[in-house]
Amino acid sequence: MAVETLTAPPATGRSASAHGSRKPRSREALTAWLFILPSLIGFLVFTAGPVLAAGVISLLDWNLFSPPTWAGLRNFARLGPDPTFWSALGNTAYFTFLSVPLTLLVSLVLALLLNQGLRRVAVFRSLLLLPYATITVAVAFVWIWLYIPHDGLVNAVLGLIGIDGPAWLISDFWAMPALIAMSVWKSFGFGMVVFLAGLQAIPQQLYEAARVDGSSAWQRFRNVTLPMLSPAMFFVVVTSIIGSFQVFDQALIMTNGGPGSRTTTLVMYIYRTGFENYDQGYAAAQSLVLFGFIVVITAAQFLLQRRLVHYDN
Amino acid sequence: MQSQLSRRSLLKLTGLAGLGAAAAGCSSGPPDGTATWSMWSSSPAERKVWDAFGAYVERELGVRSAAMLTPSGGYPTKLDLQLVSGTAGLVTAINGTLIPTYAARGAHQPLDDLIAADPDFDLTDFYQPIRKISSFNGKTYAIGFDVAPTVLYYNKTLLAKQGIPEPSPTEPMPWATFRELAKELTRPPDQYGFTCAPAIDDLVSWIYCAGGNVMNDDATRSILAEPEALEAVQFVVDLFVKDKVTPPIANLVTENSLANFLEGNVAFMQNGPWQVVNVRKAKFDWDVVPFPAGAVGSTPRVSGSGFAIPSGVRGKDLELAWKLLKTLTSTGALDIYAKAGRNNPARLSAGSAFKPPPDNLGIVQQILAGKLAGGHPFDVTSNWNQVKQLLGQDLPRTFLGQVPVRDAIDGLTPRLDVLMQQHQDNVRQATARKG
């Protein structure tokens, strides 16, 4: 009955204020809008506005100084025969499809370990979150040192087990995996915290019931933990894929896109096109295409979510 | 008596403070009549020089000087934003390699009319190479403040330890001699004969000395695949890959010939006299000699930087901008610059202020004056960033031994030709705009 009072309009057609309910509801709505407003303004100014502006700029030839001229869809047509664009897209996809599953795996394993009721778990949690909290530039410089072919720690450790490590950041084959390894180390902390929160929200009765039914640890993990954790996993996958498609800073600092163009990512190429080559229209077209890729992939994930993600309620 | 602030009053005050802050944030910078100039600055030592420049400007012009300093790495991007938003200085510093880029886009204005109308200004006091570097499409777009040829630094202590006589301070050694010397001085992994950056900026000196270039004279096509340039690139790559006289490349981003040389275990480094200020910190004895001579002699690249005036500066501001530009490039200002050891000044009349050490520093002025060896102004296009990016993609792989020189250059040439055509379009557009 109370719900009806709040949601249904008055049947008599008399004003709500006659019932004494309009003022509090307006005030609630106003309060809600006030809370939403900063976010909304931020979204309009810093997200929707630039996307719309990019849409307009993508239809122009503009070097920032000379007056822009109309290009129509020519900037989009340039994408097809541009080998650097496709190689950058391929590199970004390679980065994403390796780094996201690896980050997910490492985050999950660490979250499971931390959820075992270890002593001083808060200390471990904080330590493991440190890479995520550290700025990428600093992390990238440290990893450059770790990857030095002859004196670097990574090859020194490999040397202990008889492996002659490669020149990571200048190798055609290893440069991208080296970037991925660094990125996984940098970002697993975020997933770990989300998974840990998800694990702690799983009702213990489900495990007890499974135990009573005689299920093994693996069966409990597969049939209880994974389904109950799937909303958290969905969240981490969506945000990680979006983040990976925008990878830029670590590649710029550690390899500058090389050797050759093996680690040139799409955002790096967009940055160079717009701000080093002063081709604003083409850079805007590239960024809209990237935006389109991310939207399509995220939409596909949301469609799959209905089948793969289990919501308790 | 203490009065209590009501919640309403607090909100009002906060709102007013916010508006005040916003208004302050939206203010357009220094007041009218201030001599504003944009410049890069990446160290306290550089800042000190620009502070001295500021004081000099205030003394000479009797107006307030405001230097807008940005670290060198982000300077071009910041300058773009300043120019587009109309917040750049009345005068802006530009690296010579970017002067055609800015000029072709209409970001800076030609200075020829101002120069012609000013009997006090003597362009002939500037070294010829910097005048070429500062021009685009037949017009002068900047006035230089530094200019210098690439020279060869050598570690005197290391050579003495090996019992090798010092190279001639006046006669450039032939490439073959240099190569043999570099081999003789190499004792991996503790000692190497030579270091340079695996990038086009360092390669061009060898290419020029061999009689080649990245592009032909009218910049309509690439000539990197012609025998002279090919021979030069192969020679340097061989120093890395075949002779292994260079420290091994660990990564392509932080590879730094200066850091290698300062370690004290590298005999020779190619670099400009702009590094003199840093090499003076070395814990060993060192000096400079002319760049090794190839088929056409010792004609390494000559680089320089200048001050320019943004296109949007007009009227009274333009008057002040020209006075400011003249002051910043005057003998007095360049004396400050040279005395601080930053680089060789662009004016002949300020050249003597750039003092040793090293003992042979005088060769820099002699090379620029054409009395010793030679130099080749760094030839660039109006889309040099793109050319550099393209060359930066595949050329370093030859230094790593991943791709043969011939294959890399053959792969690059058609794409370089496309960029040369783009450059020609830029020139045509700039010419049409001028008309």
Coordinates of N, CA and C in Angstrom, one line a residue, chain B residues 38-163:
Chain B
S38 N 57.7 32.6 -24.7 CA 57.6 31.2 -24.4 C 58.9 30.5 -24.6
M39 N 59.3 29.7 -23.7 CA 60.6 29.0 -23.8 C 60.6 27.7 -23.1
W40 N 61.4 26.7 -23.6 CA 61.6 25.5 -22.9 C 62.6 25.6 -21.8
S41 N 62.4 24.8 -20.7 CA 63.4 24.9 -19.6 C 63.2 23.6 -18.8
S42 N 64.3 22.8 -18.8 CA 64.2 21.5 -18.1 C 65.1 21.3 -16.9
S43 N 65.8 22.3 -16.5 CA 66.7 22.2 -15.4 C 66.8 23.5 -14.6
P44 N 67.2 23.5 -13.4 CA 67.5 24.7 -12.6 C 68.5 25.6 -13.3
A45 N 69.5 25.0 -14.0 CA 70.6 25.7 -14.6 C 70.0 26.5 -15.8
E46 N 69.1 25.8 -16.6 CA 68.5 26.5 -17.7 C 67.6 27.7 -17.2
R47 N 66.9 27.4 -16.1 CA 66.0 28.4 -15.5 C 66.8 29.7 -15.2
K48 N 68.0 29.4 -14.6 CA 68.8 30.5 -14.2 C 69.2 31.4 -15.4
V49 N 69.5 30.8 -16.5 CA 69.8 31.5 -17.8 C 68.6 32.4 -18.2
W50 N 67.4 31.7 -18.2 CA 66.2 32.5 -18.7 C 65.8 33.6 -17.7
D51 N 66.1 33.4 -16.4 CA 65.9 34.5 -15.4 C 66.8 35.7 -15.8
A52 N 68.1 35.3 -16.1 CA 69.0 36.4 -16.5 C 68.6 37.1 -17.8
F53 N 68.0 36.3 -18.7 CA 67.4 36.9 -19.9 C 66.3 37.9 -19.5
G54 N 65.5 37.4 -18.6 CA 64.3 38.3 -18.2 C 64.8 39.6 -17.6
A55 N 65.8 39.5 -16.7 CA 66.4 40.7 -16.1 C 67.0 41.6 -17.2
Y56 N 67.6 41.0 -18.2 CA 68.2 41.8 -19.3 C 67.1 42.5 -20.1
V57 N 66.0 41.8 -20.4 CA 64.9 42.4 -21.1 C 64.4 43.6 -20.4
E58 N 64.1 43.4 -19.1 CA 63.6 44.5 -18.2 C 64.5 45.7 -18.2
R59 N 65.8 45.5 -18.2 CA 66.7 46.5 -18.1 C 66.8 47.3 -19.5
E60 N 66.7 46.5 -20.6 CA 66.9 47.1 -21.9 C 65.6 47.8 -22.4
L61 N 64.5 47.1 -22.1 CA 63.2 47.6 -22.6 C 62.4 48.5 -21.7
G62 N 62.7 48.3 -20.4 CA 62.0 49.1 -19.4 C 60.5 48.6 -19.2
V63 N 60.3 47.4 -19.5 CA 58.9 46.8 -19.3 C 59.1 45.5 -18.5
R64 N 58.0 45.0 -18.0 CA 58.1 43.7 -17.2 C 58.3 42.6 -18.2
S65 N 59.2 41.7 -17.8 CA 59.4 40.5 -18.7 C 58.7 39.3 -18.0
A66 N 58.0 38.5 -18.8 CA 57.4 37.3 -18.2 C 57.7 36.1 -19.1
A67 N 58.6 35.2 -18.6 CA 59.0 34.1 -19.4 C 58.0 32.9 -19.1
M68 N 57.4 32.3 -20.1 CA 56.5 31.2 -19.9 C 57.3 29.9 -20.2
L69 N 57.8 29.3 -19.1 CA 58.7 28.2 -19.3 C 58.0 26.8 -19.2
T70 N 58.4 25.9 -20.1 CA 57.8 24.6 -20.1 C 58.9 23.6 -20.3
P71 N 58.9 22.4 -19.6 CA 59.9 21.4 -19.9 C 60.0 21.0 -21.3
S72 N 61.2 20.8 -21.8 CA 61.4 20.7 -23.3 C 60.6 19.6 -23.9
G73 N 60.4 18.4 -23.2 CA 59.7 17.3 -23.8 C 58.3 17.7 -24.2
G74 N 57.6 18.5 -23.4 CA 56.2 18.8 -23.7 C 56.0 20.2 -24.3
Y75 N 57.2 20.8 -24.7 CA 57.1 22.2 -25.1 C 56.3 22.4 -26.4
P76 N 56.5 21.5 -27.5 CA 55.7 21.8 -28.7 C 54.2 21.6 -28.5
T77 N 53.8 20.7 -27.7 CA 52.4 20.5 -27.4 C 51.8 21.7 -26.7
K78 N 52.6 22.1 -25.7 CA 52.1 23.3 -24.9 C 52.1 24.5 -25.8
L79 N 53.1 24.7 -26.6 CA 53.1 25.8 -27.5 C 51.9 25.8 -28.4
D80 N 51.6 24.6 -29.0 CA 50.4 24.5 -29.8 C 49.2 25.1 -29.1
L81 N 49.0 24.6 -27.9 CA 47.8 25.0 -27.1 C 47.8 26.5 -26.8
Q82 N 49.0 27.0 -26.5 CA 49.1 28.4 -26.3 C 48.8 29.2 -27.5
L83 N 49.3 28.8 -28.6 CA 49.1 29.5 -29.9 C 47.7 29.5 -30.3
V84 N 47.0 28.3 -30.2 CA 45.6 28.2 -30.6 C 44.7 29.0 -29.7
S85 N 45.0 29.0 -28.4 CA 44.2 29.7 -27.4 C 44.5 31.2 -27.3
G86 N 45.6 31.6 -28.0 CA 46.0 33.0 -28.0 C 46.7 33.4 -26.7
T87 N 47.2 32.4 -26.0 CA 47.9 32.7 -24.7 C 49.4 32.5 -24.8
A88 N 49.9 32.3 -26.0 CA 51.4 32.2 -26.2 C 52.0 33.6 -25.9
G89 N 53.3 33.5 -25.7 CA 54.0 34.8 -25.5 C 54.1 35.6 -26.8
L90 N 54.4 36.9 -26.7 CA 54.6 37.7 -27.8 C 55.7 37.2 -28.8
V91 N 56.6 36.5 -28.1 CA 57.7 35.8 -28.8 C 57.8 34.4 -28.3
T92 N 58.0 33.5 -29.3 CA 58.1 32.1 -28.8 C 59.4 31.4 -29.3
A93 N 60.1 30.7 -28.5 CA 61.3 30.0 -28.9 C 60.8 28.7 -29.7
I94 N 61.6 28.4 -30.8 CA 61.3 27.2 -31.6 C 62.6 26.5 -32.0
N95 N 62.6 25.2 -31.8 CA 63.7 24.4 -32.3 C 63.7 24.5 -33.9
G96 N 64.9 24.6 -34.4 CA 65.0 24.8 -35.9 C 64.3 23.7 -36.7
T97 N 64.2 22.5 -36.2 CA 63.6 21.4 -37.0 C 62.1 21.7 -37.1
L98 N 61.5 22.5 -36.2 CA 60.1 22.8 -36.3 C 59.7 24.1 -36.9
I99 N 60.7 24.9 -37.3 CA 60.4 26.2 -37.8 C 59.5 26.1 -39.1
P100 N 59.9 25.2 -40.1 CA 59.0 25.0 -41.3 C 57.6 24.5 -40.9
T101 N 57.6 23.6 -39.9 CA 56.3 23.0 -39.6 C 55.3 24.2 -39.1
Y102 N 55.8 25.0 -38.2 CA 54.9 26.1 -37.7 C 54.7 27.1 -38.8
A103 N 55.7 27.4 -39.6 CA 55.5 28.4 -40.6 C 54.5 28.0 -41.7
A104 N 54.6 26.7 -42.1 CA 53.7 26.2 -43.1 C 52.2 26.2 -42.6
R105 N 52.0 26.0 -41.3 CA 50.7 26.0 -40.8 C 50.2 27.4 -40.5
G106 N 51.0 28.4 -40.7 CA 50.5 29.8 -40.5 C 50.5 30.1 -39.0
A107 N 51.3 29.4 -38.2 CA 51.3 29.7 -36.8 C 52.2 30.9 -36.4
H108 N 53.2 31.1 -37.2 CA 54.1 32.3 -37.0 C 54.2 33.2 -38.2
Q109 N 54.6 34.4 -38.0 CA 54.5 35.3 -39.1 C 55.9 35.5 -39.7
P110 N 56.0 35.8 -41.0 CA 57.3 36.1 -41.6 C 57.8 37.5 -41.0
L111 N 59.1 37.5 -40.9 CA 59.7 38.7 -40.2 C 60.4 39.7 -41.2
D112 N 60.3 39.3 -42.5 CA 61.1 40.1 -43.5 C 60.8 41.6 -43.4
D113 N 59.5 41.9 -43.4 CA 59.1 43.4 -43.4 C 59.6 44.1 -42.1
L114 N 59.5 43.4 -41.0 CA 60.0 44.0 -39.8 C 61.6 44.2 -39.8
I115 N 62.2 43.2 -40.4 CA 63.7 43.3 -40.5 C 64.0 44.5 -41.5
A116 N 63.3 44.6 -42.6 CA 63.6 45.6 -43.6 C 63.3 47.0 -43.1
A117 N 62.3 47.1 -42.2 CA 61.9 48.4 -41.7 C 62.8 48.9 -40.5
D118 N 63.7 48.0 -40.1 CA 64.5 48.3 -38.9 C 66.0 48.5 -39.2
P119 N 66.5 49.7 -39.3 CA 67.9 49.9 -39.7 C 68.8 49.4 -38.6
D120 N 68.3 49.3 -37.3 CA 69.2 48.9 -36.2 C 69.5 47.4 -36.2
F121 N 68.7 46.7 -37.0 CA 68.8 45.2 -36.9 C 69.7 44.7 -38.1
D122 N 70.8 44.0 -37.7 CA 71.7 43.5 -38.7 C 71.7 42.0 -38.8
L123 N 71.0 41.5 -39.8 CA 70.8 40.0 -40.0 C 72.2 39.4 -40.3
T124 N 73.1 40.2 -40.9 CA 74.3 39.6 -41.4 C 75.3 39.2 -40.2
D125 N 74.9 39.7 -39.0 CA 75.7 39.3 -37.8 C 75.4 37.9 -37.4
F126 N 74.4 37.2 -38.0 CA 74.0 35.9 -37.6 C 74.7 34.9 -38.6
Y127 N 75.2 33.8 -38.1 CA 75.8 32.8 -38.9 C 74.9 32.3 -40.1
Q128 N 75.4 32.1 -41.2 CA 74.6 31.7 -42.4 C 73.8 30.5 -42.1
P129 N 74.3 29.4 -41.5 CA 73.5 28.2 -41.3 C 72.2 28.5 -40.5
I130 N 72.3 29.4 -39.5 CA 71.0 29.6 -38.7 C 70.0 30.4 -39.5
R131 N 70.6 31.2 -40.4 CA 69.6 32.0 -41.3 C 68.9 31.1 -42.2
K132 N 69.6 30.0 -42.7 CA 68.9 29.1 -43.5 C 67.9 28.2 -42.7
I133 N 68.3 27.8 -41.5 CA 67.5 27.0 -40.6 C 66.2 27.8 -40.3
S134 N 66.3 29.1 -40.2 CA 65.2 29.9 -39.7 C 64.3 30.4 -40.8
S135 N 64.5 29.9 -42.0 CA 63.7 30.3 -43.2 C 62.8 29.2 -43.7
F136 N 61.7 29.6 -44.3 CA 60.8 28.6 -44.9 C 60.2 29.3 -46.1
N137 N 60.2 28.6 -47.3 CA 59.6 29.1 -48.5 C 60.0 30.5 -48.8
G138 N 61.3 30.8 -48.7 CA 61.9 32.0 -49.1 C 61.7 33.2 -48.1
K139 N 61.1 32.9 -46.9 CA 60.9 34.0 -45.9 C 61.6 33.6 -44.6
T140 N 61.9 34.7 -43.8 CA 62.5 34.5 -42.5 C 61.4 34.4 -41.5
Y141 N 61.4 33.3 -40.7 CA 60.3 33.1 -39.7 C 60.8 33.1 -38.3
A142 N 62.2 33.2 -38.1 CA 62.7 33.2 -36.8 C 64.1 33.9 -36.8
I143 N 64.5 34.3 -35.7 CA 65.9 34.9 -35.5 C 66.6 34.0 -34.5
G144 N 67.7 33.5 -34.9 CA 68.4 32.4 -34.1 C 68.9 32.9 -32.8
F145 N 69.0 32.0 -31.8 CA 69.7 32.3 -30.6 C 70.8 31.4 -30.4
D146 N 70.8 30.2 -31.0 CA 72.0 29.3 -30.9 C 72.1 28.5 -32.2
V147 N 73.3 28.1 -32.5 CA 73.6 27.4 -33.7 C 74.9 26.6 -33.5
A148 N 75.0 25.4 -34.0 CA 76.2 24.6 -33.8 C 76.2 23.4 -34.7
P149 N 77.5 23.0 -35.1 CA 77.6 21.8 -35.8 C 77.9 20.6 -34.9
T150 N 77.6 19.4 -35.3 CA 77.9 18.2 -34.5 C 79.4 18.1 -34.5
V151 N 79.9 17.8 -33.4 CA 81.4 17.5 -33.3 C 81.6 16.1 -32.7
L152 N 82.9 15.8 -32.6 CA 83.2 14.5 -32.0 C 83.9 14.7 -30.6
Y153 N 83.3 14.3 -29.6 CA 83.8 14.4 -28.3 C 84.8 13.1 -28.1
Y154 N 85.9 13.3 -27.4 CA 86.7 12.1 -27.1 C 87.2 12.2 -25.7
N155 N 87.4 11.0 -25.1 CA 87.8 10.8 -23.7 C 89.4 10.8 -23.7
K156 N 90.0 11.9 -23.4 CA 91.4 12.0 -23.4 C 92.1 11.0 -22.5
T157 N 91.5 10.9 -21.3 CA 92.1 10.0 -20.3 C 92.1 8.5 -20.8
L158 N 91.0 8.1 -21.5 CA 91.0 6.7 -22.0 C 92.0 6.5 -23.1
L159 N 92.1 7.5 -24.0 CA 93.1 7.4 -25.1 C 94.5 7.3 -24.6
A160 N 94.8 8.2 -23.6 CA 96.1 8.2 -23.0 C 96.4 6.8 -22.3
K161 N 95.4 6.3 -21.6 CA 95.6 5.0 -21.0 C 95.9 3.9 -22.0
Q162 N 95.4 4.0 -23.2 CA 95.6 3.0 -24.2 C 96.8 3.3 -25.0
G163 N 97.5 4.4 -24.7 CA 98.7 4.8 -25.5 C 98.4 5.3 -26.9

